[in-house]
Amino acid sequence: MAAWTLDDIPWDRFDRARLDPAIVAIVKAASLVEYNGAAYARHLCRVFADDPGFQQSARAWGREEVQHGAALARWAALADPGFDFDRAFARFRDGYRIDFDSSTSRRGSRSGEMIARCIVESGTSSYYTALREAAAEPVLQEICRRIAADELRHYRLFYKTLGAYQARERLGRWARLKIALGRLAESEDDELAYAYYAANEPADRGGLAYDRKRHGGAYAARAFALYRPHHVERGIAMVLKAAGFTPNGRLGRIASAAAWRTMRWRATRAARQAA
Ligand SMILES: [Fe+2]
Ligand SMILES: [Fe+2]
């Protein structure tokens, strides 16, 4: 069972005076990506076809991701009554398709799949922490606090499962690192860019057609602006741990300094692309 429901959110504390349009735009995009979690849960159940224990956890995980989407969508509709979630989600699903039907992981092994899931949860847990700290609107702060706690728990689930499969599959450290870096690089793919487009660009009402650079840039410029060095440090520590490295000490410091510089550079580039 999920740790909370939409009824636990203090919707009556919503404060329109504390809205930031840039944050409203990225919350709309996030609601679509999260709501798509059920499709990925089905994929995980196929990849782990003979592991009913993990399948059960994966289904619960998928339900929680869908709930994240529902909470963010409800908040976005309060912030922008013109936001039509169902319509935006239909556009997102029609335009952004990846092959979820395969019964094997794109990462080549079950351990690899768990590393990739850990990377995603590292990203989401630091993202919602950064969003909570940047947001001034109290209901959004509360939603983000609950989502960030879930994402950390999801990381722990996938990390624990990784440990169990690693005992059999024994992927080397460099193979693990390669999968981790590969998944990190995919954050530049279409998923977030297309979600930003589907949620914010009324293309069917005279808006612009989808353009990965423009819409990906618009998303990234707003999202990266939320981060502070401590969010990046924490996310990188989780990534290193999933790849089999000790997250503290020199490697952690070098990796988070490099990640912070990369993020600043990408933020500048994103702002240029979106212009
Ligand atoms: Fe989530
Ligand atoms: Fe998650």
PDB file of C-alpha atoms and ligand atoms in Angstrom:
ATOM      1  CA  MET A   1       0.000   0.000   0.000  1.00  0.00           C
ATOM      2  CA  ALA A   2       1.180   3.526  -0.756  1.00  0.00           C
ATOM      3  CA  ALA A   3       2.493   5.509   2.217  1.00  0.00           C
ATOM      4  CA  TRP A   4      -0.026   8.296   1.511  1.00  0.00           C
ATOM      5  CA  THR A   5      -2.992   9.203  -0.680  1.00  0.00           C
ATOM      6  CA  LEU A   6      -4.219  12.386  -2.343  1.00  0.00           C
ATOM      7  CA  ASP A   7      -6.491  12.927   0.679  1.00  0.00           C
ATOM      8  CA  ASP A   8      -3.396  13.516   2.848  1.00  0.00           C
ATOM      9  CA  ILE A   9      -2.487  16.627   0.842  1.00  0.00           C
ATOM     10  CA  PRO A  10      -3.720  19.891   2.448  1.00  0.00           C
ATOM     11  CA  TRP A  11      -5.297  21.214  -0.765  1.00  0.00           C
ATOM     12  CA  ASP A  12      -7.116  23.995   1.118  1.00  0.00           C
ATOM     13  CA  ARG A  13      -3.773  25.618   1.926  1.00  0.00           C
ATOM     14  CA  PHE A  14      -3.156  26.354  -1.777  1.00  0.00           C
ATOM     15  CA  ASP A  15      -1.788  29.895  -2.129  1.00  0.00           C
ATOM     16  CA  ARG A  16      -2.065  31.427  -5.596  1.00  0.00           C
ATOM     17  CA  ALA A  17       0.044  34.432  -4.563  1.00  0.00           C
ATOM     18  CA  ARG A  18       3.067  32.161  -4.186  1.00  0.00           C
ATOM     19  CA  LEU A  19       3.048  30.655  -7.688  1.00  0.00           C
ATOM     20  CA  ASP A  20       6.019  30.782 -10.025  1.00  0.00           C
ATOM     21  CA  PRO A  21       5.054  30.237 -13.713  1.00  0.00           C
ATOM     22  CA  ALA A  22       8.352  28.447 -14.477  1.00  0.00           C
ATOM     23  CA  ILE A  23       7.640  25.942 -11.713  1.00  0.00           C
ATOM     24  CA  VAL A  24       4.016  25.455 -12.853  1.00  0.00           C
ATOM     25  CA  ALA A  25       5.310  24.583 -16.354  1.00  0.00           C
ATOM     26  CA  ILE A  26       7.750  21.897 -15.133  1.00  0.00           C
ATOM     27  CA  VAL A  27       5.236  20.425 -12.671  1.00  0.00           C
ATOM     28  CA  LYS A  28       2.817  19.890 -15.572  1.00  0.00           C
ATOM     29  CA  ALA A  29       5.548  18.051 -17.503  1.00  0.00           C
ATOM     30  CA  ALA A  30       6.480  15.959 -14.453  1.00  0.00           C
ATOM     31  CA  SER A  31       2.840  14.940 -13.930  1.00  0.00           C
ATOM     32  CA  LEU A  32       2.797  13.272 -17.386  1.00  0.00           C
ATOM     33  CA  VAL A  33       6.081  11.402 -16.924  1.00  0.00           C
ATOM     34  CA  GLU A  34       5.109  10.128 -13.468  1.00  0.00           C
ATOM     35  CA  TYR A  35       1.643   9.078 -14.594  1.00  0.00           C
ATOM     36  CA  ASN A  36       3.258   6.897 -17.263  1.00  0.00           C
ATOM     37  CA  GLY A  37       4.836   4.757 -14.483  1.00  0.00           C
ATOM     38  CA  ALA A  38       2.250   1.975 -14.836  1.00  0.00           C
ATOM     39  CA  ALA A  39       3.570   1.151 -18.316  1.00  0.00           C
ATOM     40  CA  TYR A  40       7.078   0.712 -16.951  1.00  0.00           C
ATOM     41  CA  ALA A  41       5.833  -1.436 -14.065  1.00  0.00           C
ATOM     42  CA  ARG A  42       4.303  -3.822 -16.625  1.00  0.00           C
ATOM     43  CA  HIS A  43       7.630  -3.949 -18.436  1.00  0.00           C
ATOM     44  CA  LEU A  44       9.473  -4.781 -15.184  1.00  0.00           C
ATOM     45  CA  CYS A  45       6.994  -7.601 -14.514  1.00  0.00           C
ATOM     46  CA  ARG A  46       7.902  -9.123 -17.880  1.00  0.00           C
ATOM     47  CA  VAL A  47      11.657  -8.725 -17.347  1.00  0.00           C
ATOM     48  CA  PHE A  48      11.329 -10.395 -13.916  1.00  0.00           C
ATOM     49  CA  ALA A  49       8.775 -12.964 -15.146  1.00  0.00           C
ATOM     50  CA  ASP A  50       9.833 -15.718 -12.699  1.00  0.00           C
ATOM     51  CA  ASP A  51      10.248 -13.495  -9.628  1.00  0.00           C
ATOM     52  CA  PRO A  52       6.752 -13.009  -8.123  1.00  0.00           C
ATOM     53  CA  GLY A  53       8.157 -11.249  -5.043  1.00  0.00           C
ATOM     54  CA  PHE A  54       9.777  -8.534  -7.113  1.00  0.00           C
ATOM     55  CA  GLN A  55       6.770  -8.348  -9.451  1.00  0.00           C
ATOM     56  CA  GLN A  56       4.597  -7.508  -6.470  1.00  0.00           C
ATOM     57  CA  SER A  57       7.008  -4.741  -5.421  1.00  0.00           C
ATOM     58  CA  ALA A  58       7.176  -3.476  -9.009  1.00  0.00           C
ATOM     59  CA  ARG A  59       3.379  -3.217  -9.197  1.00  0.00           C
ATOM     60  CA  ALA A  60       3.270  -1.295  -5.910  1.00  0.00           C
ATOM     61  CA  TRP A  61       6.063   0.934  -7.205  1.00  0.00           C
ATOM     62  CA  GLY A  62       4.118   1.627 -10.418  1.00  0.00           C
ATOM     63  CA  ARG A  63       1.008   2.571  -8.427  1.00  0.00           C
ATOM     64  CA  GLU A  64       3.067   5.045  -6.387  1.00  0.00           C
ATOM     65  CA  GLU A  65       4.542   6.650  -9.516  1.00  0.00           C
ATOM     66  CA  VAL A  66       1.016   7.008 -10.959  1.00  0.00           C
ATOM     67  CA  GLN A  67      -0.062   8.641  -7.688  1.00  0.00           C
ATOM     68  CA  HIS A  68       2.844  11.109  -8.015  1.00  0.00           C
ATOM     69  CA  GLY A  69       1.473  12.000 -11.432  1.00  0.00           C
ATOM     70  CA  ALA A  70      -2.070  12.382 -10.087  1.00  0.00           C
ATOM     71  CA  ALA A  71      -0.961  14.639  -7.187  1.00  0.00           C
ATOM     72  CA  LEU A  72       1.145  16.861  -9.449  1.00  0.00           C
ATOM     73  CA  ALA A  73      -1.671  17.014 -12.025  1.00  0.00           C
ATOM     74  CA  ARG A  74      -4.197  18.090  -9.405  1.00  0.00           C
ATOM     75  CA  TRP A  75      -1.834  20.777  -8.159  1.00  0.00           C
ATOM     76  CA  ALA A  76      -1.124  21.945 -11.732  1.00  0.00           C
ATOM     77  CA  ALA A  77      -4.870  22.263 -12.400  1.00  0.00           C
ATOM     78  CA  LEU A  78      -5.218  24.462  -9.290  1.00  0.00           C
ATOM     79  CA  ALA A  79      -2.292  26.590 -10.431  1.00  0.00           C
ATOM     80  CA  ASP A  80      -3.512  26.777 -14.033  1.00  0.00           C
ATOM     81  CA  PRO A  81      -7.231  26.015 -14.408  1.00  0.00           C
ATOM     82  CA  GLY A  82      -6.682  25.867 -18.191  1.00  0.00           C
ATOM     83  CA  PHE A  83      -4.453  22.791 -17.807  1.00  0.00           C
ATOM     84  CA  ASP A  84      -6.245  19.770 -19.267  1.00  0.00           C
ATOM     85  CA  PHE A  85      -4.329  16.800 -17.874  1.00  0.00           C
ATOM     86  CA  ASP A  86      -6.221  14.075 -19.761  1.00  0.00           C
ATOM     87  CA  ARG A  87      -5.673  15.785 -23.059  1.00  0.00           C
ATOM     88  CA  ALA A  88      -1.997  16.489 -22.317  1.00  0.00           C
ATOM     89  CA  PHE A  89      -1.411  12.905 -21.195  1.00  0.00           C
ATOM     90  CA  ALA A  90      -3.050  11.550 -24.370  1.00  0.00           C
ATOM     91  CA  ARG A  91      -0.730  13.742 -26.453  1.00  0.00           C
ATOM     92  CA  PHE A  92       2.283  12.592 -24.461  1.00  0.00           C
ATOM     93  CA  ARG A  93       1.403   8.928 -24.877  1.00  0.00           C
ATOM     94  CA  ASP A  94       0.720   9.277 -28.582  1.00  0.00           C
ATOM     95  CA  GLY A  95       3.898  11.187 -29.326  1.00  0.00           C
ATOM     96  CA  TYR A  96       6.412   9.573 -26.994  1.00  0.00           C
ATOM     97  CA  ARG A  97       6.631   5.841 -27.474  1.00  0.00           C
ATOM     98  CA  ILE A  98       9.300   3.484 -26.339  1.00  0.00           C
ATOM     99  CA  ASP A  99       9.264  -0.232 -26.664  1.00  0.00           C
ATOM    100  CA  PHE A 100       7.990  -1.517 -23.344  1.00  0.00           C
ATOM    101  CA  ASP A 101       6.826  -4.811 -24.833  1.00  0.00           C
ATOM    102  CA  SER A 102      10.151  -6.566 -24.705  1.00  0.00           C
ATOM    103  CA  SER A 103      10.571  -9.234 -22.046  1.00  0.00           C
ATOM    104  CA  THR A 104      14.286  -8.549 -21.674  1.00  0.00           C
ATOM    105  CA  SER A 105      15.914  -5.435 -20.281  1.00  0.00           C
ATOM    106  CA  ARG A 106      17.579  -2.989 -22.653  1.00  0.00           C
ATOM    107  CA  ARG A 107      20.423  -3.017 -20.115  1.00  0.00           C
ATOM    108  CA  GLY A 108      21.340  -6.600 -20.961  1.00  0.00           C
ATOM    109  CA  SER A 109      20.689  -8.155 -17.540  1.00  0.00           C
ATOM    110  CA  ARG A 110      18.424  -7.850 -14.535  1.00  0.00           C
ATOM    111  CA  SER A 111      21.237  -6.287 -12.511  1.00  0.00           C
ATOM    112  CA  GLY A 112      21.673  -3.776 -15.324  1.00  0.00           C
ATOM    113  CA  GLU A 113      17.950  -2.995 -15.261  1.00  0.00           C
ATOM    114  CA  MET A 114      18.145  -2.368 -11.501  1.00  0.00           C
ATOM    115  CA  ILE A 115      21.155  -0.064 -11.931  1.00  0.00           C
ATOM    116  CA  ALA A 116      19.198   1.968 -14.500  1.00  0.00           C
ATOM    117  CA  ARG A 117      16.185   2.138 -12.127  1.00  0.00           C
ATOM    118  CA  CYS A 118      18.493   3.284  -9.292  1.00  0.00           C
ATOM    119  CA  ILE A 119      19.807   6.082 -11.534  1.00  0.00           C
ATOM    120  CA  VAL A 120      16.272   7.256 -12.293  1.00  0.00           C
ATOM    121  CA  GLU A 121      15.313   7.232  -8.586  1.00  0.00           C
ATOM    122  CA  SER A 122      18.554   9.091  -7.701  1.00  0.00           C
ATOM    123  CA  GLY A 123      17.466  11.726 -10.194  1.00  0.00           C
ATOM    124  CA  THR A 124      13.861  11.974  -9.029  1.00  0.00           C
ATOM    125  CA  SER A 125      14.658  12.005  -5.307  1.00  0.00           C
ATOM    126  CA  SER A 126      17.127  14.870  -5.735  1.00  0.00           C
ATOM    127  CA  TYR A 127      14.814  16.627  -8.200  1.00  0.00           C
ATOM    128  CA  TYR A 128      11.796  16.699  -5.873  1.00  0.00           C
ATOM    129  CA  THR A 129      14.013  17.755  -2.965  1.00  0.00           C
ATOM    130  CA  ALA A 130      15.357  20.642  -5.070  1.00  0.00           C
ATOM    131  CA  LEU A 131      11.819  21.505  -6.222  1.00  0.00           C
ATOM    132  CA  ARG A 132      10.500  21.504  -2.641  1.00  0.00           C
ATOM    133  CA  GLU A 133      13.282  23.833  -1.519  1.00  0.00           C
ATOM    134  CA  ALA A 134      12.776  26.174  -4.501  1.00  0.00           C
ATOM    135  CA  ALA A 135       8.960  26.279  -4.373  1.00  0.00           C
ATOM    136  CA  ALA A 136       7.234  28.958  -2.293  1.00  0.00           C
ATOM    137  CA  GLU A 137       3.721  27.479  -2.668  1.00  0.00           C
ATOM    138  CA  PRO A 138       2.950  25.416   0.481  1.00  0.00           C
ATOM    139  CA  VAL A 139       0.822  22.652  -1.111  1.00  0.00           C
ATOM    140  CA  LEU A 140       3.490  21.963  -3.730  1.00  0.00           C
ATOM    141  CA  GLN A 141       6.122  21.864  -0.974  1.00  0.00           C
ATOM    142  CA  GLU A 142       4.112  19.191   0.820  1.00  0.00           C
ATOM    143  CA  ILE A 143       3.550  17.135  -2.349  1.00  0.00           C
ATOM    144  CA  CYS A 144       7.273  17.277  -3.152  1.00  0.00           C
ATOM    145  CA  ARG A 145       8.234  16.286   0.394  1.00  0.00           C
ATOM    146  CA  ARG A 146       6.100  13.147   0.119  1.00  0.00           C
ATOM    147  CA  ILE A 147       7.211  12.310  -3.412  1.00  0.00           C
ATOM    148  CA  ALA A 148      10.926  12.751  -2.567  1.00  0.00           C
ATOM    149  CA  ALA A 149      10.533  10.332   0.374  1.00  0.00           C
ATOM    150  CA  ASP A 150       8.868   7.769  -1.953  1.00  0.00           C
ATOM    151  CA  GLU A 151      11.635   8.132  -4.562  1.00  0.00           C
ATOM    152  CA  LEU A 152      14.276   7.426  -1.918  1.00  0.00           C
ATOM    153  CA  ARG A 153      12.363   4.313  -0.874  1.00  0.00           C
ATOM    154  CA  HIS A 154      12.148   3.262  -4.533  1.00  0.00           C
ATOM    155  CA  TYR A 155      15.920   3.631  -4.820  1.00  0.00           C
ATOM    156  CA  ARG A 156      16.324   1.356  -1.802  1.00  0.00           C
ATOM    157  CA  LEU A 157      13.998  -1.257  -3.324  1.00  0.00           C
ATOM    158  CA  PHE A 158      15.924  -1.347  -6.615  1.00  0.00           C
ATOM    159  CA  TYR A 159      19.302  -1.238  -4.845  1.00  0.00           C
ATOM    160  CA  LYS A 160      18.323  -4.206  -2.678  1.00  0.00           C
ATOM    161  CA  THR A 161      17.109  -6.139  -5.747  1.00  0.00           C
ATOM    162  CA  LEU A 162      20.346  -5.226  -7.533  1.00  0.00           C
ATOM    163  CA  GLY A 163      22.272  -6.819  -4.658  1.00  0.00           C
ATOM    164  CA  ALA A 164      20.277 -10.050  -4.952  1.00  0.00           C
ATOM    165  CA  TYR A 165      20.822 -10.356  -8.730  1.00  0.00           C
ATOM    166  CA  GLN A 166      24.431  -9.207  -8.592  1.00  0.00           C
ATOM    167  CA  ALA A 167      25.195 -12.218  -6.410  1.00  0.00           C
ATOM    168  CA  ARG A 168      24.364 -14.365  -9.476  1.00  0.00           C
ATOM    169  CA  GLU A 169      25.139 -12.142 -12.438  1.00  0.00           C
ATOM    170  CA  ARG A 170      28.311 -10.554 -11.089  1.00  0.00           C
ATOM    171  CA  LEU A 171      28.580  -7.547 -13.408  1.00  0.00           C
ATOM    172  CA  GLY A 172      31.974  -5.889 -13.190  1.00  0.00           C
ATOM    173  CA  ARG A 173      32.348  -2.378 -11.842  1.00  0.00           C
ATOM    174  CA  TRP A 174      33.027  -0.850 -15.258  1.00  0.00           C
ATOM    175  CA  ALA A 175      30.033  -2.599 -16.796  1.00  0.00           C
ATOM    176  CA  ARG A 176      27.929  -1.163 -13.958  1.00  0.00           C
ATOM    177  CA  LEU A 177      29.393   2.289 -14.436  1.00  0.00           C
ATOM    178  CA  LYS A 178      28.745   2.130 -18.176  1.00  0.00           C
ATOM    179  CA  ILE A 179      25.056   1.326 -17.589  1.00  0.00           C
ATOM    180  CA  ALA A 180      24.810   4.142 -15.012  1.00  0.00           C
ATOM    181  CA  LEU A 181      26.406   6.697 -17.346  1.00  0.00           C
ATOM    182  CA  GLY A 182      24.283   5.448 -20.247  1.00  0.00           C
ATOM    183  CA  ARG A 183      21.089   5.994 -18.250  1.00  0.00           C
ATOM    184  CA  LEU A 184      22.265   9.433 -17.120  1.00  0.00           C
ATOM    185  CA  ALA A 185      22.910  10.423 -20.748  1.00  0.00           C
ATOM    186  CA  GLU A 186      19.352   9.380 -21.651  1.00  0.00           C
ATOM    187  CA  SER A 187      18.023  12.278 -19.557  1.00  0.00           C
ATOM    188  CA  GLU A 188      18.729  14.321 -22.713  1.00  0.00           C
ATOM    189  CA  ASP A 189      16.404  12.091 -24.754  1.00  0.00           C
ATOM    190  CA  ASP A 190      12.858  12.932 -25.748  1.00  0.00           C
ATOM    191  CA  GLU A 191      10.924  11.881 -22.635  1.00  0.00           C
ATOM    192  CA  LEU A 192      11.159  15.100 -20.597  1.00  0.00           C
ATOM    193  CA  ALA A 193      11.323  17.355 -23.658  1.00  0.00           C
ATOM    194  CA  TYR A 194       8.192  15.756 -25.097  1.00  0.00           C
ATOM    195  CA  ALA A 195       6.380  15.873 -21.768  1.00  0.00           C
ATOM    196  CA  TYR A 196       7.184  19.587 -21.502  1.00  0.00           C
ATOM    197  CA  TYR A 197       5.866  20.075 -25.019  1.00  0.00           C
ATOM    198  CA  ALA A 198       2.688  18.009 -24.493  1.00  0.00           C
ATOM    199  CA  ALA A 199       1.900  19.780 -21.214  1.00  0.00           C
ATOM    200  CA  ASN A 200       2.724  23.354 -22.189  1.00  0.00           C
ATOM    201  CA  GLU A 201       2.561  23.859 -25.945  1.00  0.00           C
ATOM    202  CA  PRO A 202      -0.987  23.992 -27.274  1.00  0.00           C
ATOM    203  CA  ALA A 203       0.141  22.799 -30.731  1.00  0.00           C
ATOM    204  CA  ASP A 204      -3.421  21.814 -31.531  1.00  0.00           C
ATOM    205  CA  ARG A 205      -4.495  25.378 -30.714  1.00  0.00           C
ATOM    206  CA  GLY A 206      -1.934  27.299 -32.728  1.00  0.00           C
ATOM    207  CA  GLY A 207       1.224  26.553 -30.696  1.00  0.00           C
ATOM    208  CA  LEU A 208       4.584  25.398 -32.020  1.00  0.00           C
ATOM    209  CA  ALA A 209       5.277  21.886 -33.311  1.00  0.00           C
ATOM    210  CA  TYR A 210       7.506  19.639 -31.195  1.00  0.00           C
ATOM    211  CA  ASP A 211      11.196  20.510 -31.370  1.00  0.00           C
ATOM    212  CA  ARG A 212      13.509  18.519 -29.095  1.00  0.00           C
ATOM    213  CA  LYS A 213      16.044  21.331 -28.797  1.00  0.00           C
ATOM    214  CA  ARG A 214      13.515  24.044 -28.102  1.00  0.00           C
ATOM    215  CA  HIS A 215      11.241  22.124 -25.741  1.00  0.00           C
ATOM    216  CA  GLY A 216      14.057  20.123 -24.136  1.00  0.00           C
ATOM    217  CA  GLY A 217      15.909  23.405 -23.620  1.00  0.00           C
ATOM    218  CA  ALA A 218      12.837  25.080 -22.122  1.00  0.00           C
ATOM    219  CA  TYR A 219      12.382  22.180 -19.713  1.00  0.00           C
ATOM    220  CA  ALA A 220      16.052  21.898 -18.743  1.00  0.00           C
ATOM    221  CA  ALA A 221      16.526  25.654 -18.249  1.00  0.00           C
ATOM    222  CA  ARG A 222      13.673  25.675 -15.706  1.00  0.00           C
ATOM    223  CA  ALA A 223      14.579  22.377 -14.044  1.00  0.00           C
ATOM    224  CA  PHE A 224      18.331  22.981 -13.669  1.00  0.00           C
ATOM    225  CA  ALA A 225      17.660  26.396 -12.125  1.00  0.00           C
ATOM    226  CA  LEU A 226      16.264  24.586  -9.054  1.00  0.00           C
ATOM    227  CA  TYR A 227      19.453  22.725  -8.171  1.00  0.00           C
ATOM    228  CA  ARG A 228      22.047  23.719  -5.601  1.00  0.00           C
ATOM    229  CA  PRO A 229      25.381  21.926  -5.084  1.00  0.00           C
ATOM    230  CA  HIS A 230      24.078  19.824  -2.166  1.00  0.00           C
ATOM    231  CA  HIS A 231      21.327  18.304  -4.357  1.00  0.00           C
ATOM    232  CA  VAL A 232      23.873  17.305  -6.986  1.00  0.00           C
ATOM    233  CA  GLU A 233      26.251  15.910  -4.345  1.00  0.00           C
ATOM    234  CA  ARG A 234      23.535  13.701  -2.911  1.00  0.00           C
ATOM    235  CA  GLY A 235      22.343  12.492  -6.333  1.00  0.00           C
ATOM    236  CA  ILE A 236      25.894  11.658  -7.430  1.00  0.00           C
ATOM    237  CA  ALA A 237      26.544   9.712  -4.210  1.00  0.00           C
ATOM    238  CA  MET A 238      23.465   7.569  -4.979  1.00  0.00           C
ATOM    239  CA  VAL A 239      24.594   7.056  -8.595  1.00  0.00           C
ATOM    240  CA  LEU A 240      28.115   5.996  -7.531  1.00  0.00           C
ATOM    241  CA  LYS A 241      26.732   3.580  -4.973  1.00  0.00           C
ATOM    242  CA  ALA A 242      24.488   1.942  -7.596  1.00  0.00           C
ATOM    243  CA  ALA A 243      27.506   1.586  -9.902  1.00  0.00           C
ATOM    244  CA  GLY A 244      29.430  -0.182  -7.128  1.00  0.00           C
ATOM    245  CA  PHE A 245      31.737   2.639  -6.041  1.00  0.00           C
ATOM    246  CA  THR A 246      32.243   4.103  -2.585  1.00  0.00           C
ATOM    247  CA  PRO A 247      30.296   7.356  -2.721  1.00  0.00           C
ATOM    248  CA  ASN A 248      32.220   9.221  -0.019  1.00  0.00           C
ATOM    249  CA  GLY A 249      35.733  10.557  -0.215  1.00  0.00           C
ATOM    250  CA  ARG A 250      37.776  11.776  -3.140  1.00  0.00           C
ATOM    251  CA  LEU A 251      35.872  10.114  -5.990  1.00  0.00           C
ATOM    252  CA  GLY A 252      32.572  11.466  -4.685  1.00  0.00           C
ATOM    253  CA  ARG A 253      33.985  14.994  -4.422  1.00  0.00           C
ATOM    254  CA  ILE A 254      35.500  14.931  -7.917  1.00  0.00           C
ATOM    255  CA  ALA A 255      32.359  13.425  -9.477  1.00  0.00           C
ATOM    256  CA  SER A 256      29.980  15.894  -7.834  1.00  0.00           C
ATOM    257  CA  ALA A 257      32.161  18.893  -8.737  1.00  0.00           C
ATOM    258  CA  ALA A 258      32.234  17.664 -12.356  1.00  0.00           C
ATOM    259  CA  ALA A 259      28.466  17.017 -12.337  1.00  0.00           C
ATOM    260  CA  TRP A 260      27.790  20.499 -10.931  1.00  0.00           C
ATOM    261  CA  ARG A 261      29.924  22.128 -13.663  1.00  0.00           C
ATOM    262  CA  THR A 262      28.224  20.022 -16.353  1.00  0.00           C
ATOM    263  CA  MET A 263      24.826  21.006 -15.024  1.00  0.00           C
ATOM    264  CA  ARG A 264      25.688  24.733 -15.073  1.00  0.00           C
ATOM    265  CA  TRP A 265      26.983  24.369 -18.625  1.00  0.00           C
ATOM    266  CA  ARG A 266      23.851  22.499 -19.682  1.00  0.00           C
ATOM    267  CA  ALA A 267      21.657  25.123 -18.018  1.00  0.00           C
ATOM    268  CA  THR A 268      23.327  27.882 -20.048  1.00  0.00           C
ATOM    269  CA  ARG A 269      23.062  25.833 -23.250  1.00  0.00           C
ATOM    270  CA  ALA A 270      19.417  24.971 -22.492  1.00  0.00           C
ATOM    271  CA  ALA A 271      18.509  28.625 -22.017  1.00  0.00           C
ATOM    272  CA  ARG A 272      20.091  29.384 -25.408  1.00  0.00           C
ATOM    273  CA  GLN A 273      18.251  26.521 -27.147  1.00  0.00           C
ATOM    274  CA  ALA A 274      14.909  27.525 -25.681  1.00  0.00           C
ATOM    275  CA  ALA A 275      15.278  31.151 -26.764  1.00  0.00           C
TER     276      ALA A 275
HETATM  277 FE    FE B   1       7.845   9.423  -8.931  1.00  0.00          FE
HETATM  278 FE    FE B   2      10.194   6.607  -8.022  1.00  0.00          FE
END
